[in-house]
Short mmCIF file of C-alpha atoms and ligand atoms in Angstrom, two decimals:
data_model
loop_
_atom_site.label_atom_id
_atom_site.label_comp_id
_atom_site.label_asym_id
_atom_site.label_seq_id
_atom_site.Cartn_x
_atom_site.Cartn_y
_atom_site.Cartn_z
CA UNK A 1 -58.20 -75.70 50.37
CA UNK A 2 -54.62 -76.47 51.34
CA UNK A 3 -51.93 -77.30 48.82
CA UNK A 4 -52.10 -81.05 49.42
CA UNK A 5 -55.74 -81.12 48.34
CA UNK A 6 -55.08 -79.36 45.06
CA UNK A 7 -55.75 -81.57 42.09
CA UNK A 8 -53.23 -81.42 39.29
CA UNK A 9 -55.10 -80.95 35.99
CA UNK A 10 -54.35 -83.41 33.24
CA UNK A 11 -54.41 -80.71 30.57
CA UNK A 12 -53.60 -77.00 30.90
CA UNK A 13 -54.09 -74.46 28.12
CA UNK A 14 -52.51 -71.01 27.92
CA UNK A 15 -53.22 -68.20 25.48
CA UNK A 16 -49.88 -66.52 24.87
CA UNK A 17 -50.52 -62.82 25.02
CA UNK A 18 -48.98 -59.60 26.29
CA UNK A 19 -45.59 -59.85 24.60
CA UNK A 20 -46.08 -56.38 23.12
CA UNK A 21 -47.20 -54.87 26.44
CA UNK A 22 -44.31 -56.50 28.28
CA UNK A 23 -41.88 -54.89 25.81
CA UNK A 24 -43.58 -51.49 25.89
CA UNK A 25 -43.37 -51.29 29.68
CA UNK A 26 -39.62 -51.83 29.37
CA UNK A 27 -39.08 -49.47 26.44
CA UNK A 28 -38.15 -52.40 24.24
CA UNK A 29 -39.27 -53.31 20.72
CA UNK A 30 -42.30 -55.63 20.34
CA UNK A 31 -39.97 -58.19 18.80
CA UNK A 32 -37.99 -58.29 22.06
CA UNK A 33 -41.27 -59.12 23.78
CA UNK A 34 -41.85 -62.06 21.45
CA UNK A 35 -38.34 -63.36 22.10
CA UNK A 36 -38.81 -63.10 25.85
CA UNK A 37 -42.25 -64.74 25.51
CA UNK A 38 -40.73 -67.72 23.76
CA UNK A 39 -37.97 -68.14 26.38
CA UNK A 40 -40.60 -67.88 29.11
CA UNK A 41 -42.68 -70.57 27.44
CA UNK A 42 -39.81 -73.03 27.84
CA UNK A 43 -39.62 -72.38 31.59
CA UNK A 44 -43.39 -72.61 31.97
CA UNK A 45 -43.55 -75.92 30.06
CA UNK A 46 -40.84 -77.43 32.21
CA UNK A 47 -42.55 -76.26 35.38
CA UNK A 48 -46.11 -77.31 34.52
CA UNK A 49 -45.23 -80.70 33.06
CA UNK A 50 -43.02 -81.51 36.05
CA UNK A 51 -46.01 -81.00 38.36
CA UNK A 52 -47.76 -84.00 36.78
CA UNK A 53 -49.86 -82.29 34.13
CA UNK A 54 -49.72 -84.43 31.02
CA UNK A 55 -50.51 -81.92 28.28
CA UNK A 56 -49.82 -78.21 28.03
CA UNK A 57 -51.48 -76.54 25.05
CA UNK A 58 -50.29 -73.08 24.14
CA UNK A 59 -52.07 -70.87 21.66
CA UNK A 60 -49.12 -69.25 19.92
CA UNK A 61 -50.25 -68.00 16.52
CA UNK A 62 -53.77 -67.93 15.08
CA UNK A 63 -54.81 -67.76 11.43
CA UNK A 64 -55.99 -64.22 12.30
CA UNK A 65 -52.44 -63.29 13.36
CA UNK A 66 -51.44 -63.37 9.67
CA UNK A 67 -53.19 -59.98 9.43
CA UNK A 68 -50.45 -58.39 11.58
CA UNK A 69 -47.82 -56.25 9.78
CA UNK A 70 -45.72 -58.47 7.45
CA UNK A 71 -42.48 -57.58 9.29
CA UNK A 72 -43.97 -58.85 12.55
CA UNK A 73 -45.32 -62.04 10.96
CA UNK A 74 -41.93 -62.62 9.36
CA UNK A 75 -40.13 -62.02 12.64
CA UNK A 76 -42.37 -64.51 14.40
CA UNK A 77 -41.93 -67.17 11.70
CA UNK A 78 -38.14 -66.77 11.91
CA UNK A 79 -38.32 -66.93 15.70
CA UNK A 80 -40.27 -70.19 15.48
CA UNK A 81 -37.72 -71.70 13.09
CA UNK A 82 -34.74 -70.54 15.16
CA UNK A 83 -36.36 -71.69 18.40
CA UNK A 84 -37.41 -75.11 17.12
CA UNK A 85 -33.95 -75.70 15.64
CA UNK A 86 -32.03 -74.78 18.74
CA UNK A 87 -34.38 -76.18 21.37
CA UNK A 88 -35.01 -79.79 20.40
CA UNK A 89 -32.09 -80.50 22.73
CA UNK A 90 -33.75 -78.58 25.57
CA UNK A 91 -37.03 -80.51 25.13
CA UNK A 92 -35.17 -83.81 24.94
CA UNK A 93 -33.23 -83.05 28.11
CA UNK A 94 -36.54 -82.21 29.80
CA UNK A 95 -38.17 -85.36 28.30
CA UNK A 96 -40.98 -83.24 26.77
CA UNK A 97 -42.72 -84.33 23.58
CA UNK A 98 -43.59 -81.41 21.28
CA UNK A 99 -46.55 -81.62 18.92
CA UNK A 100 -48.35 -79.01 16.84
CA UNK A 101 -52.02 -78.32 16.25
CA UNK A 102 -53.34 -76.17 13.46
CA UNK A 103 -53.30 -76.11 9.70
CA UNK A 104 -50.15 -76.15 7.58
CA UNK A 105 -51.92 -74.02 4.96
CA UNK A 106 -50.17 -70.66 4.32
CA UNK A 107 -47.21 -71.59 6.51
CA UNK A 108 -43.79 -71.18 4.92
CA UNK A 109 -42.15 -74.52 3.98
CA UNK A 110 -39.15 -73.74 6.19
CA UNK A 111 -41.48 -73.27 9.17
CA UNK A 112 -43.26 -76.56 8.42
CA UNK A 113 -39.89 -78.30 8.15
CA UNK A 114 -38.74 -76.94 11.52
CA UNK A 115 -42.04 -78.05 13.11
CA UNK A 116 -41.76 -81.55 11.64
CA UNK A 117 -38.16 -81.90 12.79
CA UNK A 118 -39.07 -80.84 16.31
CA UNK A 119 -41.95 -83.38 16.40
CA UNK A 120 -39.75 -86.15 15.07
CA UNK A 121 -36.83 -85.45 17.42
CA UNK A 122 -38.99 -85.32 20.56
CA UNK A 123 -41.52 -88.04 19.74
CA UNK A 124 -40.21 -90.61 22.25
CA UNK A 125 -40.23 -88.26 25.26
CA UNK A 126 -42.55 -89.33 28.07
CA UNK A 127 -42.76 -86.65 30.80
CA UNK A 128 -45.60 -84.82 29.08
CA UNK A 129 -46.62 -83.10 25.88
CA UNK A 130 -46.29 -79.50 24.82
CA UNK A 131 -48.96 -78.93 22.20
CA UNK A 132 -48.14 -75.73 20.30
CA UNK A 133 -51.19 -74.38 18.50
CA UNK A 134 -49.73 -72.67 15.48
CA UNK A 135 -51.90 -71.37 12.66
CA UNK A 136 -55.09 -72.39 14.43
CA UNK A 137 -58.53 -70.89 14.02
CA UNK A 138 -61.96 -72.05 15.06
CA UNK A 139 -63.51 -71.57 11.64
CA UNK A 140 -60.54 -73.03 9.79
CA UNK A 141 -60.65 -76.06 12.07
CA UNK A 142 -64.31 -76.66 11.15
CA UNK A 143 -63.54 -76.37 7.42
CA UNK A 144 -60.62 -78.80 7.77
CA UNK A 145 -62.83 -81.24 9.70
CA UNK A 146 -65.56 -81.11 7.05
CA UNK A 147 -63.03 -81.79 4.32
CA UNK A 148 -61.62 -84.74 6.25
CA UNK A 149 -65.14 -86.15 6.77
CA UNK A 150 -65.87 -85.75 3.06
CA UNK A 151 -62.97 -88.09 2.33
CA UNK A 152 -64.68 -90.86 4.33
CA UNK A 153 -68.17 -92.34 4.37
CA UNK A 154 -68.56 -91.54 8.08
CA UNK A 155 -71.93 -90.51 9.42
CA UNK A 156 -71.71 -87.83 12.10
CA UNK A 157 -74.42 -88.25 14.71
CA UNK A 158 -72.90 -86.61 17.79
CA UNK A 159 -70.36 -84.04 18.95
CA UNK A 160 -68.04 -86.93 19.85
CA UNK A 161 -68.23 -88.23 16.27
CA UNK A 162 -67.37 -84.75 14.97
CA UNK A 163 -64.56 -84.20 17.51
CA UNK A 164 -62.63 -87.10 15.97
CA UNK A 165 -62.00 -84.89 12.95
CA UNK A 166 -60.86 -81.81 14.86
CA UNK A 167 -57.17 -81.02 15.45
CA UNK A 168 -55.66 -83.32 18.06
C1 LIG B 1 -49.29 -62.27 21.62
O1 LIG B 1 -48.76 -61.10 22.18
C2 LIG B 1 -48.24 -63.08 21.11
C3 LIG B 1 -48.12 -63.53 19.82
C4 LIG B 1 -49.14 -63.43 18.78
C5 LIG B 1 -46.87 -64.18 19.43
C6 LIG B 1 -46.70 -65.64 19.64
C7 LIG B 1 -45.99 -66.13 20.82
C8 LIG B 1 -44.65 -66.19 21.03
C9 LIG B 1 -43.62 -65.59 20.21
C10 LIG B 1 -44.13 -66.93 22.18
C11 LIG B 1 -44.20 -68.41 22.02
C12 LIG B 1 -43.56 -69.03 20.84
C13 LIG B 1 -43.80 -70.31 20.44
C14 LIG B 1 -43.03 -70.90 19.35
C15 LIG B 1 -44.81 -71.17 21.03
P1 LIG B 1 -49.10 -59.68 21.57
O2 LIG B 1 -48.06 -59.31 20.62
O3 LIG B 1 -50.50 -59.71 21.06
O4 LIG B 1 -48.97 -58.79 22.83
P2 LIG B 1 -49.86 -57.51 23.19
O5 LIG B 1 -51.28 -58.03 23.36
O6 LIG B 1 -49.27 -57.07 24.48
O7 LIG B 1 -49.70 -56.53 22.09
#
Protein backbone atom coordinates (compact mmCIF):
# COMPACT_ATOMS: atom_id res chain seq x y z
CA UNK A 1 0.00 0.00 0.00
CA UNK A 2 1.47 3.37 -0.89
CA UNK A 3 1.20 6.40 1.36
CA UNK A 4 -1.65 7.98 -0.60
CA UNK A 5 -3.86 4.96 0.06
CA UNK A 6 -3.33 5.07 3.81
CA UNK A 7 -6.51 5.88 5.68
CA UNK A 8 -6.18 8.32 8.53
CA UNK A 9 -7.91 6.84 11.60
CA UNK A 10 -10.51 8.98 13.29
CA UNK A 11 -9.36 7.94 16.76
CA UNK A 12 -5.89 6.84 17.90
CA UNK A 13 -5.12 5.51 21.38
CA UNK A 14 -1.68 5.26 22.97
CA UNK A 15 -0.67 3.59 26.22
CA UNK A 16 2.06 5.76 27.68
CA UNK A 17 4.75 3.42 28.87
CA UNK A 18 8.52 3.08 29.01
CA UNK A 19 9.34 6.34 30.77
CA UNK A 20 11.34 4.43 33.38
CA UNK A 21 13.20 2.35 30.79
CA UNK A 22 13.97 5.44 28.72
CA UNK A 23 15.53 7.08 31.80
CA UNK A 24 17.45 3.96 32.85
CA UNK A 25 19.08 3.61 29.44
CA UNK A 26 20.35 7.17 29.83
CA UNK A 27 21.43 6.86 33.47
CA UNK A 28 18.75 9.31 34.49
CA UNK A 29 16.20 9.17 37.31
CA UNK A 30 12.75 7.68 36.54
CA UNK A 31 11.28 11.11 37.22
CA UNK A 32 13.34 12.51 34.33
CA UNK A 33 11.72 9.85 32.16
CA UNK A 34 8.25 11.01 33.17
CA UNK A 35 9.15 14.63 32.38
CA UNK A 36 10.50 13.66 28.97
CA UNK A 37 7.41 11.49 28.39
CA UNK A 38 5.13 14.43 29.02
CA UNK A 39 7.08 16.74 26.68
CA UNK A 40 7.01 14.01 24.03
CA UNK A 41 3.26 13.68 24.40
CA UNK A 42 2.83 17.30 23.36
CA UNK A 43 4.80 16.73 20.14
CA UNK A 44 2.93 13.51 19.39
CA UNK A 45 -0.48 15.18 19.92
CA UNK A 46 0.42 18.02 17.59
CA UNK A 47 1.68 15.60 14.95
CA UNK A 48 -1.20 13.11 15.06
CA UNK A 49 -4.00 15.65 15.22
CA UNK A 50 -2.49 17.63 12.35
CA UNK A 51 -2.69 14.52 10.15
CA UNK A 52 -6.50 14.60 10.35
CA UNK A 53 -7.12 12.25 13.26
CA UNK A 54 -9.89 13.75 15.35
CA UNK A 55 -9.27 12.17 18.75
CA UNK A 56 -6.07 11.04 20.42
CA UNK A 57 -6.62 9.13 23.66
CA UNK A 58 -3.62 8.62 25.88
CA UNK A 59 -3.63 6.29 28.85
CA UNK A 60 -1.54 8.29 31.30
CA UNK A 61 -2.33 7.09 34.82
CA UNK A 62 -4.50 4.15 35.89
CA UNK A 63 -6.19 3.59 39.24
CA UNK A 64 -3.63 0.77 39.66
CA UNK A 65 -0.79 3.30 39.31
CA UNK A 66 -1.71 4.62 42.78
CA UNK A 67 0.05 1.51 44.12
CA UNK A 68 3.42 2.89 42.95
CA UNK A 69 5.74 4.36 45.62
CA UNK A 70 4.15 7.52 47.12
CA UNK A 71 7.10 9.71 46.03
CA UNK A 72 6.55 8.65 42.41
CA UNK A 73 2.77 9.18 42.59
CA UNK A 74 3.38 12.59 44.14
CA UNK A 75 5.91 13.50 41.48
CA UNK A 76 3.48 12.53 38.73
CA UNK A 77 0.60 14.49 40.27
CA UNK A 78 2.83 17.58 40.54
CA UNK A 79 3.99 17.07 36.97
CA UNK A 80 0.37 16.95 35.80
CA UNK A 81 -0.46 20.17 37.67
CA UNK A 82 2.65 21.97 36.43
CA UNK A 83 2.13 20.74 32.87
CA UNK A 84 -1.57 21.60 32.69
CA UNK A 85 -0.90 25.07 34.13
CA UNK A 86 1.89 25.95 31.76
CA UNK A 87 0.60 24.28 28.62
CA UNK A 88 -2.94 25.56 28.12
CA UNK A 89 -1.24 28.18 25.94
CA UNK A 90 0.51 25.49 23.90
CA UNK A 91 -2.76 23.61 23.31
CA UNK A 92 -4.57 26.82 22.41
CA UNK A 93 -1.87 27.79 19.92
CA UNK A 94 -2.19 24.32 18.40
CA UNK A 95 -6.03 24.57 18.48
CA UNK A 96 -6.26 21.28 20.45
CA UNK A 97 -9.12 20.65 22.85
CA UNK A 98 -8.05 18.75 25.99
CA UNK A 99 -10.51 16.54 27.85
CA UNK A 100 -10.06 13.96 30.59
CA UNK A 101 -11.50 10.51 31.09
CA UNK A 102 -11.44 8.65 34.36
CA UNK A 103 -12.74 9.08 37.86
CA UNK A 104 -12.02 12.09 40.07
CA UNK A 105 -12.13 9.83 43.13
CA UNK A 106 -8.85 9.82 45.12
CA UNK A 107 -7.36 12.59 42.99
CA UNK A 108 -5.96 15.56 44.90
CA UNK A 109 -8.16 18.68 44.67
CA UNK A 110 -5.29 20.68 43.16
CA UNK A 111 -4.96 18.08 40.39
CA UNK A 112 -8.71 18.19 39.70
CA UNK A 113 -8.57 21.98 39.60
CA UNK A 114 -5.70 21.96 37.08
CA UNK A 115 -7.60 19.43 34.92
CA UNK A 116 -10.79 21.51 35.00
CA UNK A 117 -8.91 24.69 34.11
CA UNK A 118 -7.23 22.99 31.17
CA UNK A 119 -10.60 21.68 29.91
CA UNK A 120 -12.23 25.07 30.29
CA UNK A 121 -9.41 27.02 28.62
CA UNK A 122 -9.20 24.72 25.58
CA UNK A 123 -12.90 23.90 25.12
CA UNK A 124 -13.39 25.98 21.96
CA UNK A 125 -10.44 24.51 20.04
CA UNK A 126 -11.39 22.68 16.85
CA UNK A 127 -8.37 20.90 15.31
CA UNK A 128 -8.91 17.75 17.34
CA UNK A 129 -9.20 16.41 20.86
CA UNK A 130 -6.55 15.10 23.20
CA UNK A 131 -8.34 12.79 25.62
CA UNK A 132 -6.10 12.20 28.63
CA UNK A 133 -7.15 9.10 30.54
CA UNK A 134 -6.18 9.90 34.09
CA UNK A 135 -7.22 7.70 37.00
CA UNK A 136 -8.93 5.20 34.72
CA UNK A 137 -9.54 1.55 35.37
CA UNK A 138 -11.75 -1.01 33.69
CA UNK A 139 -13.36 -2.20 36.91
CA UNK A 140 -13.76 1.30 38.32
CA UNK A 141 -15.40 2.38 35.07
CA UNK A 142 -17.98 -0.42 35.40
CA UNK A 143 -18.73 0.55 39.02
CA UNK A 144 -19.13 4.21 38.03
CA UNK A 145 -21.44 3.23 35.16
CA UNK A 146 -23.62 1.08 37.44
CA UNK A 147 -23.92 3.93 39.91
CA UNK A 148 -24.89 6.35 37.15
CA UNK A 149 -27.53 3.89 35.85
CA UNK A 150 -28.92 3.48 39.37
CA UNK A 151 -29.64 7.22 39.42
CA UNK A 152 -31.94 6.82 36.39
CA UNK A 153 -34.79 4.48 35.52
CA UNK A 154 -33.00 3.34 32.35
CA UNK A 155 -33.32 -0.24 31.21
CA UNK A 156 -30.11 -1.63 29.75
CA UNK A 157 -30.80 -4.09 26.96
CA UNK A 158 -27.64 -3.90 24.85
CA UNK A 159 -23.94 -3.04 24.94
CA UNK A 160 -24.80 0.25 23.23
CA UNK A 161 -27.22 1.11 26.04
CA UNK A 162 -24.51 0.35 28.60
CA UNK A 163 -21.79 2.25 26.69
CA UNK A 164 -23.73 5.49 27.20
CA UNK A 165 -22.76 5.33 30.87
CA UNK A 166 -19.06 4.63 30.34
CA UNK A 167 -16.43 7.40 30.40
CA UNK A 168 -16.59 9.52 27.25
C1 LIG B 1 4.55 4.61 32.31
O1 LIG B 1 5.94 4.46 32.27
C2 LIG B 1 4.22 5.98 32.58
C3 LIG B 1 3.46 6.44 33.60
C4 LIG B 1 2.67 5.62 34.53
C5 LIG B 1 3.40 7.89 33.83
C6 LIG B 1 2.40 8.71 33.11
C7 LIG B 1 2.78 9.43 31.90
C8 LIG B 1 3.46 10.60 31.79
C9 LIG B 1 4.13 11.30 32.86
C10 LIG B 1 3.54 11.27 30.50
C11 LIG B 1 2.27 11.94 30.08
C12 LIG B 1 1.65 12.92 31.00
C13 LIG B 1 0.37 13.37 30.88
C14 LIG B 1 -0.12 14.45 31.73
C15 LIG B 1 -0.58 12.83 29.92
P1 LIG B 1 6.68 3.55 33.34
O2 LIG B 1 7.14 4.39 34.44
O3 LIG B 1 5.80 2.41 33.68
O4 LIG B 1 7.92 3.09 32.52
P2 LIG B 1 8.63 1.66 32.59
O5 LIG B 1 7.59 0.66 32.12
O6 LIG B 1 9.74 1.82 31.61
O7 LIG B 1 9.09 1.47 33.98
